[in-house]
PDB file of C-alpha atoms in Angstrom:
ATOM      1  CA  MET E  19      12.781  71.709  62.975  1.00 70.00           C
ATOM      2  CA  THR E  20      16.582  69.562  63.170  1.00 84.00           C
ATOM      3  CA  ASN E  21      17.241  66.709  62.193  1.00 93.00           C
ATOM      4  CA  TYR E  22      20.284  66.499  64.508  1.00 95.00           C
ATOM      5  CA  GLU E  23      20.986  66.959  68.106  1.00 95.00           C
ATOM      6  CA  LEU E  24      24.702  67.026  70.318  1.00 95.00           C
ATOM      7  CA  ILE E  25      26.051  64.649  72.058  1.00 95.00           C
ATOM      8  CA  PRO E  26      26.840  67.013  75.179  1.00 91.00           C
ATOM      9  CA  ASP E  27      29.251  64.735  76.200  1.00 94.00           C
ATOM     10  CA  ALA E  28      31.625  65.095  73.220  1.00 95.00           C
ATOM     11  CA  VAL E  29      31.657  68.782  73.412  1.00 94.00           C
ATOM     12  CA  PRO E  30      32.730  71.192  75.851  1.00 93.00           C
ATOM     13  CA  THR E  31      30.135  73.907  77.348  1.00 89.00           C
ATOM     14  CA  ASP E  32      31.698  76.327  75.031  1.00 90.00           C
ATOM     15  CA  GLY E  33      31.335  74.297  71.506  1.00 93.00           C
ATOM     16  CA  ILE E  34      34.636  73.210  69.717  1.00 95.00           C
ATOM     17  CA  ALA E  35      35.747  74.260  66.685  1.00 96.00           C
ATOM     18  CA  HIS E  36      36.370  72.492  63.243  1.00 95.00           C
ATOM     19  CA  ILE E  37      36.824  72.920  59.769  1.00 95.00           C
ATOM     20  CA  VAL E  38      33.738  71.577  57.447  1.00 95.00           C
ATOM     21  CA  PRO E  39      34.070  72.006  53.879  1.00 92.00           C
ATOM     22  CA  GLY E  40      32.558  74.633  51.933  1.00 94.00           C
ATOM     23  CA  TYR E  41      31.682  76.083  55.352  1.00 95.00           C
ATOM     24  CA  GLY E  42      35.182  76.919  56.800  1.00 96.00           C
ATOM     25  CA  SER E  43      36.372  76.858  60.596  1.00 96.00           C
ATOM     26  CA  ILE E  44      32.457  76.304  62.531  1.00 96.00           C
ATOM     27  CA  THR E  45      31.775  75.920  66.222  1.00 96.00           C
ATOM     28  CA  ILE E  46      30.248  72.621  67.356  1.00 96.00           C
ATOM     29  CA  ASN E  47      27.644  73.863  69.365  1.00 95.00           C
ATOM     30  CA  ASP E  48      23.712  72.907  69.369  1.00 92.00           C
ATOM     31  CA  LEU E  49      23.502  75.593  67.313  1.00 93.00           C
ATOM     32  CA  VAL E  50      24.635  74.432  64.439  1.00 95.00           C
ATOM     33  CA  PRO E  51      22.058  74.159  61.220  1.00 95.00           C
ATOM     34  CA  ASP E  52      21.163  70.677  59.531  1.00 95.00           C
ATOM     35  CA  LYS E  53      22.974  71.578  56.315  1.00 95.00           C
ATOM     36  CA  VAL E  54      26.100  72.561  58.045  1.00 96.00           C
ATOM     37  CA  ILE E  55      26.180  69.172  59.874  1.00 96.00           C
ATOM     38  CA  GLU E  56      25.280  67.114  56.957  1.00 95.00           C
ATOM     39  CA  ALA E  57      28.206  68.863  54.818  1.00 95.00           C
ATOM     40  CA  MET E  58      30.630  67.842  57.304  1.00 95.00           C
ATOM     41  CA  PRO E  59      32.597  64.045  57.324  1.00 94.00           C
ATOM     42  CA  GLU E  60      30.818  61.348  58.323  1.00 95.00           C
ATOM     43  CA  ASN E  61      33.311  60.129  61.483  1.00 94.00           C
ATOM     44  CA  LEU E  62      33.243  64.684  62.615  1.00 94.00           C
ATOM     45  CA  ARG E  63      29.486  64.034  62.392  1.00 95.00           C
ATOM     46  CA  ASP E  64      29.180  61.011  64.132  1.00 96.00           C
ATOM     47  CA  LYS E  65      31.929  61.990  66.884  1.00 96.00           C
ATOM     48  CA  TYR E  66      29.461  65.029  67.557  1.00 97.00           C
ATOM     49  CA  PHE E  67      26.056  64.717  66.641  1.00 97.00           C
ATOM     50  CA  LYS E  68      23.177  61.951  66.470  1.00 95.00           C
ATOM     51  CA  LYS E  69      20.501  61.526  64.617  1.00 93.00           C
ATOM     52  CA  LYS E  70      17.367  62.114  65.301  1.00 90.00           C
ATOM     53  CA  THR E  71      14.579  59.359  66.315  1.00 82.00           C
ATOM     54  CA  GLN E  72      10.985  60.339  65.519  1.00 71.00           C
ATOM     55  CA  GLU E  73      10.490  59.417  69.194  1.00 61.00           C
ATOM     56  CA  SER E  74      13.195  62.109  70.328  1.00 54.00           C
ATOM     57  CA  ALA E  75      11.716  64.719  67.534  1.00 51.00           C
ATOM     58  CA  GLN E  76       8.493  65.155  69.327  1.00 53.00           C
TER      59      GLN E  76
END
């Protein structure tokens, strides 16, 4: 189970490439694992992902 969900309106259908420190170039889409999301700079993470709430995690 993941702790984050993609903000669909923020990302094109095919995803978008960004550099993530320690991981290099990654494609941001709904398949990015939590450990990569957590390694992203906060401004980048907040632009594309939101933390799941208890209700949305179920």
